Amino acid sequence: MDRLESEIRDTSKGMTPIVKTVVRFVMGIIVIFGAYIVLFGHLTPGGGFAGGVILAAAYVVLVLAFGRELGLSKMSNKAASILDNFGALAFISLGLLGFTGGWFFLNFLPKGKMFDLFSAGDIPLMNIAIGIKVTASLFAIFIALSIFGRVIYKMSDLDDSESEE
Amino acid sequence: MEILLLFLLAFMIIGSIIAIETKNLLSSVISVGVVGFSLSIIFLMLGAPDIAITQVVVEILILVVLIRATITTDNTAIEGARDNFPFVSSLIFFGLFLIFAWFAVQELPRFGEPLMRVSKRYLESGARETGATNIVTSILLDYRGYDTIGEATVLFTSIIGAFVILRRRGRKGKAEADTEKFGILEDEDIKKNFEGF
Amino acid sequence: MILYFLSLVLLVMGLYCLIAKKNIVKKIVGIVITEYSINLFLILVGYRKDGVAPILLKGMHHGELVQHGVDPLPQALVLTSIVIGLGTLALMVALCLRMYEKYKTFDMSKINKLRG
């Protein structure tokens, strides 16, 4: 709790303490809402794309309120690239598994009853794969745009005689 | 119903005129945001709730990314006179285009009576054949899943392209002339430059 | 018909902003307005009078969607187009930031005159 208190009171990076307290509270709600829209994509409006963008927006709010370093410590570049590749590969392998039934992209799992959560074959699984992929992509591009130029500000503090990394 | 749509479209046109003509960069970015939000209301009134949800959230992210581009500089104003040739020639050609577009639009089916030859089958037997009650999702992931692979590829490629452009450039052998490096950092630089990480 | 024509007017305004302005950020704003107008035109073509959204609810009897539903096919295509627009905007802004860092200005006419 000590580190959290000091981070909230630190006004040099990020925003004022009011914004930080509210964002701590609201970010969990946004993540749950985004996961709901991805999972129920075959019953209510939404689907993989809308839910993935909402999850990325939750992360963007965290980085805007708390600063770049805390955002990078929660999810690094490497984790985002691994999640992105996993989402794309899962989607394509679900399409290739349709070859077991007949042709490419066949819906091969049992259909179930309508209006159930576990129905409609492999459509919920494809929604989850697309959601993970879109989240990781938009998060990666946002963190790249926000730490671009960081080296300029840091390097200007060093001496000219120091060698660069 | 049509009156409301006409009013919202006129609002969008006025907003985009403000976005194009103002001299302050920050004001034009915020006007684009207003155009996007009213577009999401139009989508909701046209019976497309999926797209309204997506448009609202994508609009917020577009605003964040564009503001990141404009606050790079200290001055957000545009200076200089306009040069005449692109301005006059574009007005002439776009005026001609609009005149012909008015006659071409009369050939489309009337507003409110779509043709729907392919979608008739999707609406009749979409819920029974795929088991999903959201017909748009079943089209996107079952009937036309190949197009979704194409979309995933385009998104992937544009993100890789943006990363390649923003990468740090290293030059060997020119240490005196080029002591600053711009770009996004690799992992070992992050560990060296950010303490307490 | 006027609705179709007004969305084409929006398209033309976005293209004019892309061609006739000199600042790079204004050109990006023009591309964004053009993308909005194209998505709007596609959804306008698929609207049916007094239509319901193409989602099957619990109490609906069969045949209501066929008689009153709006066209679901353009909606599926526009959904992917909106997210692709966001991806290409990120690429354009990355290019814009690189050009600013190299030439120290946003003005295209000055960048055209600089060499090397």
Coordinates of C-alpha atoms in Angstrom, one line a residue:
Chain A
M1 CA 0.0 0.0 0.0
D2 CA 2.9 2.3 0.6
R3 CA 4.0 2.3 -3.0
L4 CA 0.5 2.8 -4.2
E5 CA 0.1 5.9 -1.9
S6 CA 3.3 7.4 -3.1
E7 CA 2.3 6.8 -6.7
I8 CA -1.0 8.5 -6.3
R9 CA 0.5 11.6 -4.6
D10 CA 3.3 11.8 -7.2
T11 CA 2.1 14.6 -9.6
S12 CA 5.2 14.6 -11.8
K13 CA 4.0 11.8 -14.0
G14 CA 0.4 11.2 -14.9
M15 CA -2.5 13.3 -13.7
T16 CA -3.9 14.7 -10.5
P17 CA -4.8 12.3 -7.5
I18 CA -8.5 12.7 -8.2
V19 CA -8.2 11.2 -11.7
K20 CA -5.9 8.4 -10.4
T21 CA -8.3 7.3 -7.7
V22 CA -11.3 7.3 -10.1
V23 CA -9.3 5.3 -12.7
R24 CA -8.3 2.7 -10.2
F25 CA -12.0 2.1 -9.5
V26 CA -13.3 2.3 -13.1
M27 CA -10.8 0.3 -14.9
G28 CA -12.0 -3.1 -13.6
I29 CA -15.5 -2.3 -14.6
I30 CA -14.4 -1.5 -18.2
V31 CA -12.5 -4.7 -18.4
I32 CA -15.5 -6.8 -17.3
F33 CA -17.8 -4.9 -19.7
G34 CA -15.4 -5.6 -22.6
A35 CA -15.2 -9.3 -21.7
Y36 CA -19.0 -9.5 -21.6
I37 CA -19.4 -8.0 -25.0
V38 CA -16.8 -10.4 -26.5
L39 CA -18.3 -13.5 -24.8
F40 CA -21.9 -12.8 -25.7
G41 CA -21.2 -11.8 -29.2
H42 CA -23.4 -14.4 -30.8
L43 CA -26.5 -13.4 -28.7
T44 CA -26.5 -9.6 -28.3
P45 CA -24.9 -6.9 -30.5
G46 CA -21.2 -6.7 -30.2
G47 CA -18.8 -9.4 -31.1
G48 CA -15.0 -9.7 -31.2
F49 CA -14.2 -6.3 -32.8
A50 CA -16.2 -4.1 -30.5
G51 CA -15.1 -6.0 -27.4
G52 CA -11.5 -5.9 -28.3
V53 CA -11.5 -2.2 -28.9
I54 CA -13.2 -1.7 -25.5
L55 CA -10.5 -3.7 -23.7
A56 CA -7.8 -1.7 -25.5
A57 CA -9.5 1.5 -24.3
A58 CA -9.3 0.3 -20.7
Y59 CA -5.6 0.0 -21.1
V60 CA -5.3 3.4 -22.7
V61 CA -7.1 5.0 -19.8
L62 CA -4.6 3.4 -17.4
V63 CA -1.6 4.8 -19.3
L64 CA -3.1 8.3 -19.6
A65 CA -3.8 8.5 -15.9
F66 CA -0.7 7.0 -14.4
G67 CA 2.1 7.6 -16.9
R68 CA 4.1 5.5 -19.2
E69 CA 6.3 3.5 -16.8
L70 CA 3.4 2.0 -14.9
G71 CA 1.7 1.1 -18.1
L72 CA 4.8 -0.6 -19.4
S73 CA 5.3 -2.5 -16.2
K74 CA 1.8 -4.0 -16.4
M75 CA 2.1 -5.3 -19.9
S76 CA 5.3 -5.1 -21.8
N77 CA 6.0 -5.0 -25.5
K78 CA 6.9 -8.7 -25.6
A79 CA 3.7 -9.8 -23.9
A80 CA 1.6 -7.8 -26.4
S81 CA 3.4 -9.4 -29.4
I82 CA 2.9 -12.9 -28.0
L83 CA -0.8 -12.3 -27.4
D84 CA -1.2 -10.8 -30.9
N85 CA 0.4 -13.8 -32.6
F86 CA -1.6 -16.2 -30.4
G87 CA -4.9 -14.6 -31.4
A88 CA -4.1 -14.7 -35.1
L89 CA -2.8 -18.3 -35.0
A90 CA -5.9 -19.5 -33.0
F91 CA -8.2 -18.0 -35.5
I92 CA -6.6 -19.6 -38.5
S93 CA -6.2 -23.0 -36.9
L94 CA -10.0 -22.9 -36.0
G95 CA -10.6 -22.4 -39.7
L96 CA -8.3 -25.2 -40.7
L97 CA -9.9 -27.6 -38.3
G98 CA -13.0 -27.3 -40.4
F99 CA -11.3 -29.6 -42.8
T100 CA -12.1 -32.5 -40.4
G101 CA -15.8 -32.1 -41.4
G102 CA -15.6 -31.3 -45.1
W103 CA -14.4 -27.9 -46.2
F104 CA -12.5 -24.8 -45.0
F105 CA -14.2 -22.9 -42.2
L106 CA -16.9 -25.5 -41.6
N107 CA -18.7 -25.0 -38.3
F108 CA -17.7 -28.4 -36.8
L109 CA -18.7 -28.2 -33.1
P110 CA -22.3 -29.2 -32.1
K111 CA -24.8 -26.4 -32.4
G112 CA -26.8 -26.7 -29.2
K113 CA -30.0 -24.9 -28.3
M114 CA -30.6 -21.4 -29.4
F115 CA -30.3 -18.5 -26.8
D116 CA -27.8 -20.5 -24.8
L117 CA -24.3 -19.3 -23.9
F118 CA -22.6 -22.4 -25.2
S119 CA -24.3 -22.7 -28.6
A120 CA -23.5 -21.9 -32.2
G121 CA -20.6 -24.2 -32.8
D122 CA -17.2 -22.6 -32.8
I123 CA -18.4 -19.0 -33.2
P124 CA -17.8 -18.0 -29.5
L125 CA -14.2 -19.4 -29.8
M126 CA -13.6 -17.4 -32.9
N127 CA -14.9 -14.3 -31.1
I128 CA -12.5 -14.8 -28.3
A129 CA -9.5 -15.2 -30.7
I130 CA -10.4 -12.0 -32.6
G131 CA -10.9 -10.1 -29.3
I132 CA -7.5 -11.0 -28.0
K133 CA -5.9 -10.1 -31.3
V134 CA -7.5 -6.7 -31.6
T135 CA -6.7 -5.8 -28.0
A136 CA -3.1 -6.7 -28.3
S137 CA -2.7 -4.8 -31.6
L138 CA -4.2 -1.6 -30.5
F139 CA -2.4 -1.7 -27.2
A140 CA 1.0 -2.2 -28.9
I141 CA 0.5 0.7 -31.3
F142 CA -0.6 3.0 -28.5
I143 CA 2.4 2.2 -26.3
A144 CA 4.7 2.7 -29.3
L145 CA 3.3 6.1 -30.1
S146 CA 3.5 7.2 -26.5
I147 CA 7.1 6.2 -25.7
F148 CA 8.4 7.5 -29.0
G149 CA 10.7 10.4 -28.3
R150 CA 11.3 9.4 -24.8
V151 CA 15.0 8.9 -25.6
I152 CA 15.2 12.5 -26.8
Y153 CA 14.3 13.8 -23.4
K154 CA 16.5 11.4 -21.5
M155 CA 19.6 11.8 -23.7
S156 CA 19.6 15.6 -23.4
D157 CA 20.5 15.2 -19.7
L158 CA 23.6 13.3 -20.4
D159 CA 26.9 14.8 -21.2
D160 CA 28.2 15.0 -24.7
S161 CA 31.2 13.0 -23.8
E162 CA 29.3 9.9 -22.7
S163 CA 29.0 7.2 -25.2
E164 CA 25.5 6.2 -26.2
E165 CA 24.0 2.8 -25.7
Chain B
M1 CA -37.6 9.7 -39.4
E2 CA -36.1 11.1 -42.6
I3 CA -36.3 14.6 -41.2
L4 CA -34.2 13.6 -38.2
L5 CA -31.6 11.9 -40.5
L6 CA -31.4 15.0 -42.7
F7 CA -30.9 17.2 -39.6
L8 CA -28.1 15.0 -38.3
L9 CA -26.4 14.9 -41.7
A10 CA -26.5 18.7 -42.0
F11 CA -24.9 18.8 -38.5
M12 CA -22.2 16.5 -39.7
I13 CA -21.5 18.7 -42.8
I14 CA -21.3 21.8 -40.7
G15 CA -18.9 20.1 -38.3
S16 CA -16.6 19.0 -41.1
I17 CA -16.6 22.5 -42.6
I18 CA -15.3 23.8 -39.3
A19 CA -12.8 20.9 -39.1
I20 CA -11.4 21.8 -42.5
E21 CA -11.3 25.6 -42.4
T22 CA -10.1 26.4 -38.9
K23 CA -6.5 27.5 -38.3
N24 CA -6.0 25.9 -34.9
L25 CA -5.0 22.2 -35.2
L26 CA -6.5 21.2 -31.8
S27 CA -9.9 22.7 -32.7
S28 CA -10.0 20.8 -36.0
V29 CA -9.2 17.5 -34.2
I30 CA -12.0 18.1 -31.8
S31 CA -14.5 18.9 -34.6
V32 CA -13.6 15.6 -36.2
G33 CA -14.6 14.0 -32.9
V34 CA -18.0 15.7 -33.0
V35 CA -18.6 14.4 -36.5
G36 CA -17.8 10.9 -35.4
F37 CA -20.1 10.9 -32.4
S38 CA -23.0 12.2 -34.5
L39 CA -22.3 9.4 -37.0
S40 CA -22.7 6.9 -34.3
I41 CA -26.2 8.3 -33.5
I42 CA -27.1 8.0 -37.2
F43 CA -26.0 4.3 -37.1
L44 CA -28.2 3.6 -34.1
M45 CA -31.2 5.2 -35.9
L46 CA -30.6 3.1 -39.0
G47 CA -30.9 -0.1 -37.1
A48 CA -27.3 -1.1 -36.7
P49 CA -26.4 -1.4 -32.9
D50 CA -23.2 -3.4 -33.5
I51 CA -21.7 -0.7 -35.6
A52 CA -22.9 2.1 -33.2
I53 CA -21.0 0.5 -30.3
T54 CA -17.8 0.0 -32.4
Q55 CA -18.0 3.6 -33.8
V56 CA -18.2 5.2 -30.4
V57 CA -15.2 3.4 -28.9
V58 CA -13.1 3.7 -32.1
E59 CA -13.9 7.4 -32.2
I60 CA -12.4 7.9 -28.7
L61 CA -9.2 6.1 -29.7
I62 CA -9.0 8.2 -32.9
L63 CA -9.2 11.3 -30.8
V64 CA -6.4 10.1 -28.5
V65 CA -4.1 9.2 -31.3
L66 CA -4.6 12.4 -33.2
I67 CA -4.1 14.6 -30.2
R68 CA -0.8 12.7 -29.6
A69 CA 0.2 13.8 -33.1
T70 CA -0.7 17.5 -32.6
I71 CA 0.8 18.2 -29.3
T72 CA 4.3 17.3 -30.6
T73 CA 4.9 20.9 -31.5
D74 CA 4.7 24.0 -29.4
N75 CA 2.7 26.0 -31.9
T76 CA -0.6 24.6 -33.0
A77 CA -1.4 27.3 -35.6
I78 CA -1.1 27.1 -39.3
E79 CA 0.7 29.9 -41.1
G80 CA 1.3 30.9 -44.7
A81 CA -0.9 31.8 -47.6
R82 CA -2.7 29.2 -49.7
D83 CA -1.4 28.5 -53.1
N84 CA -4.0 28.9 -55.8
F85 CA -3.7 26.0 -58.2
P86 CA -4.8 23.0 -56.1
F87 CA -7.6 25.1 -54.6
V88 CA -9.2 26.2 -57.9
S89 CA -8.7 23.0 -59.8
S90 CA -10.1 20.9 -57.0
L91 CA -13.2 23.1 -56.8
I92 CA -13.8 22.8 -60.6
F93 CA -13.4 19.0 -60.7
F94 CA -15.4 18.3 -57.6
G95 CA -18.2 20.5 -58.8
L96 CA -18.3 18.5 -62.0
F97 CA -18.3 15.3 -60.0
L98 CA -21.2 16.4 -57.9
I99 CA -23.3 17.3 -60.9
F100 CA -22.9 13.9 -62.4
A101 CA -23.3 12.3 -59.0
W102 CA -26.8 13.9 -58.7
F103 CA -27.9 12.1 -61.9
A104 CA -26.2 8.8 -60.9
V105 CA -27.9 8.7 -57.5
Q106 CA -31.4 8.7 -59.1
E107 CA -30.6 5.2 -60.5
L108 CA -30.2 3.6 -57.1
P109 CA -33.2 1.9 -55.5
R110 CA -35.3 4.2 -53.4
F111 CA -34.3 4.9 -49.9
G112 CA -36.0 2.4 -47.7
E113 CA -36.5 -0.4 -50.2
P114 CA -33.3 -2.4 -50.6
L115 CA -32.9 -5.2 -53.1
M116 CA -31.8 -7.9 -50.7
R117 CA -31.4 -10.8 -53.0
V118 CA -28.5 -12.4 -51.1
S119 CA -29.6 -11.3 -47.6
K120 CA -33.0 -12.9 -47.9
R121 CA -31.4 -16.3 -47.4
Y122 CA -29.3 -15.1 -44.5
L123 CA -32.3 -13.7 -42.7
E124 CA -34.5 -16.7 -43.3
S125 CA -32.2 -19.5 -42.3
G126 CA -29.3 -17.9 -40.6
A127 CA -30.4 -18.6 -37.0
R128 CA -31.4 -22.2 -37.8
E129 CA -28.3 -23.2 -39.8
T130 CA -25.6 -21.7 -37.5
G131 CA -27.3 -21.6 -34.2
A132 CA -26.4 -18.0 -33.4
T133 CA -29.2 -15.5 -32.9
N134 CA -27.1 -12.4 -33.9
I135 CA -27.3 -12.6 -37.7
V136 CA -24.5 -10.1 -38.3
T137 CA -22.0 -12.2 -36.2
S138 CA -23.0 -15.3 -38.1
I139 CA -22.4 -13.6 -41.4
L140 CA -19.1 -12.3 -40.2
L141 CA -17.7 -15.5 -38.8
D142 CA -19.6 -18.3 -40.6
Y143 CA -20.9 -17.4 -44.0
R144 CA -18.1 -14.9 -44.8
G145 CA -15.3 -16.0 -42.5
Y146 CA -12.7 -15.6 -45.3
D147 CA -13.2 -11.8 -45.2
T148 CA -12.5 -11.8 -41.5
I149 CA -9.1 -13.4 -42.1
G150 CA -8.4 -10.6 -44.6
E151 CA -9.3 -8.0 -42.0
A152 CA -7.1 -9.6 -39.4
T153 CA -4.2 -9.6 -41.9
V154 CA -4.6 -5.9 -42.7
L155 CA -4.7 -4.9 -39.1
F156 CA -1.6 -7.0 -38.3
T157 CA 0.3 -5.6 -41.3
S158 CA -0.5 -2.0 -40.4
I159 CA 0.7 -2.5 -36.8
I160 CA 3.9 -4.1 -38.0
G161 CA 4.4 -1.2 -40.4
A162 CA 3.9 1.4 -37.7
F163 CA 6.5 -0.4 -35.5
V164 CA 9.0 -0.5 -38.3
I165 CA 8.7 3.2 -38.9
L166 CA 9.0 4.1 -35.2
R167 CA 12.0 1.9 -34.6
R168 CA 15.2 3.3 -33.2
R169 CA 17.9 3.9 -35.8
G170 CA 21.4 2.9 -34.8
R171 CA 24.4 4.1 -36.8
K172 CA 27.8 2.6 -36.2
G173 CA 30.9 4.7 -36.7
K174 CA 29.3 8.1 -36.5
A175 CA 29.4 8.5 -32.8
E176 CA 30.3 12.1 -32.7
A177 CA 27.8 13.4 -35.2
D178 CA 24.8 11.4 -34.0
T179 CA 24.7 11.2 -30.3
E180 CA 20.9 11.2 -30.0
K181 CA 18.8 8.3 -30.9
F182 CA 15.1 8.6 -31.6
G183 CA 12.6 5.9 -31.4
I184 CA 11.1 3.3 -29.3
L185 CA 13.3 1.4 -27.0
E186 CA 14.3 -2.3 -26.7
D187 CA 14.2 -4.1 -23.5
E188 CA 17.8 -3.5 -22.4
D189 CA 17.4 0.2 -22.9
I190 CA 14.3 0.2 -20.8
K191 CA 16.1 -1.5 -18.0
K192 CA 19.0 0.9 -18.2
N193 CA 17.0 4.1 -18.5
F194 CA 14.0 3.6 -16.2
E195 CA 15.1 2.8 -12.6
G196 CA 12.9 0.9 -10.2
F197 CA 11.1 -0.8 -13.0
Chain C
M1 CA -32.2 10.5 -52.5
I2 CA -31.1 13.7 -50.8
L3 CA -29.5 11.6 -48.1
Y4 CA -27.3 9.7 -50.6
F5 CA -26.3 13.0 -52.2
L6 CA -25.4 14.6 -48.9
S7 CA -23.1 11.7 -48.0
L8 CA -21.4 12.1 -51.4
V9 CA -21.0 15.8 -50.5
L10 CA -19.2 14.8 -47.3
L11 CA -16.9 12.5 -49.4
V12 CA -16.0 15.4 -51.7
M13 CA -15.3 17.7 -48.8
G14 CA -12.9 15.1 -47.3
L15 CA -11.1 14.8 -50.6
Y16 CA -10.8 18.6 -51.0
C17 CA -9.2 18.8 -47.6
L18 CA -6.7 16.1 -48.5
I19 CA -5.7 17.8 -51.7
A20 CA -5.8 21.5 -51.1
K21 CA -4.3 21.9 -47.6
K22 CA -0.6 22.1 -46.8
N23 CA -0.4 20.9 -43.2
I24 CA 0.1 17.1 -42.8
V25 CA -2.3 16.8 -39.8
K26 CA -5.1 18.5 -41.9
K27 CA -4.5 15.9 -44.6
I28 CA -5.0 13.2 -42.1
V29 CA -8.2 14.8 -40.9
G30 CA -9.4 14.8 -44.5
I31 CA -8.8 11.1 -44.8
V32 CA -10.7 10.4 -41.6
I33 CA -13.7 12.4 -42.9
T34 CA -13.7 10.5 -46.2
E35 CA -13.7 7.1 -44.4
Y36 CA -16.7 8.2 -42.3
S37 CA -18.7 9.2 -45.4
I38 CA -18.1 5.9 -47.2
N39 CA -19.2 3.9 -44.1
L40 CA -22.3 6.0 -43.9
F41 CA -23.2 5.5 -47.5
L42 CA -23.0 1.8 -47.3
I43 CA -25.3 1.6 -44.3
L44 CA -27.8 4.0 -45.9
V45 CA -28.2 1.7 -48.9
G46 CA -29.2 -1.2 -46.7
Y47 CA -31.9 0.5 -44.7
R48 CA -35.5 -0.7 -44.8
K49 CA -38.5 1.5 -43.9
D50 CA -39.7 0.8 -40.3
G51 CA -37.0 -1.9 -40.0
V52 CA -35.8 -3.8 -37.0
A53 CA -32.2 -4.7 -36.3
P54 CA -31.2 -8.2 -37.6
I55 CA -31.1 -9.9 -34.2
L56 CA -33.5 -12.6 -33.2
L57 CA -35.1 -12.0 -29.8
K58 CA -37.0 -14.4 -27.6
G59 CA -40.6 -13.5 -28.3
M60 CA -40.3 -13.0 -32.0
H61 CA -42.3 -15.2 -34.3
H62 CA -40.6 -16.5 -37.4
G63 CA -41.0 -14.4 -40.5
E64 CA -40.8 -11.0 -38.7
L65 CA -37.2 -10.7 -39.5
V66 CA -37.8 -11.6 -43.2
Q67 CA -40.5 -8.9 -43.5
H68 CA -39.1 -6.1 -41.4
G69 CA -35.4 -6.7 -41.0
V70 CA -32.8 -4.3 -42.4
D71 CA -30.0 -5.7 -44.6
P72 CA -27.4 -7.4 -42.5
L73 CA -24.7 -7.9 -45.2
P74 CA -23.4 -4.2 -45.4
Q75 CA -23.3 -4.1 -41.6
A76 CA -20.8 -7.0 -41.4
L77 CA -18.5 -5.4 -44.0
V78 CA -18.6 -1.9 -42.4
L79 CA -17.8 -3.4 -39.0
T80 CA -14.4 -4.6 -40.2
S81 CA -13.9 -1.4 -42.2
I82 CA -14.1 0.8 -39.1
V83 CA -11.4 -1.1 -37.2
I84 CA -9.2 -1.2 -40.3
G85 CA -9.6 2.6 -40.4
L86 CA -8.2 2.9 -36.9
G87 CA -5.2 0.7 -37.9
T88 CA -4.3 2.8 -40.9
L89 CA -4.7 6.0 -39.0
A90 CA -2.1 4.7 -36.5
L91 CA 0.3 4.1 -39.4
M92 CA -0.3 7.6 -40.8
V93 CA 0.4 9.3 -37.5
A94 CA 3.6 7.2 -37.1
L95 CA 4.8 8.6 -40.5
C96 CA 3.8 12.1 -39.5
L97 CA 5.8 11.9 -36.2
R98 CA 8.9 10.6 -38.1
M99 CA 8.6 13.4 -40.6
Y100 CA 8.4 16.0 -37.9
E101 CA 11.4 14.7 -36.1
K102 CA 13.5 14.8 -39.3
Y103 CA 12.3 18.1 -40.9
K104 CA 11.1 20.0 -37.8
T105 CA 7.9 21.2 -39.5
F106 CA 4.5 20.1 -40.5
D107 CA 4.3 22.1 -43.7
M108 CA 4.3 20.1 -46.9
S109 CA 5.5 22.9 -49.2
K110 CA 8.6 23.4 -47.1
I111 CA 9.3 19.7 -47.0
N112 CA 9.1 19.6 -50.8
K113 CA 11.7 22.3 -51.1
L114 CA 14.2 20.7 -48.7
R115 CA 16.6 18.3 -50.3
G116 CA 18.7 15.8 -48.3

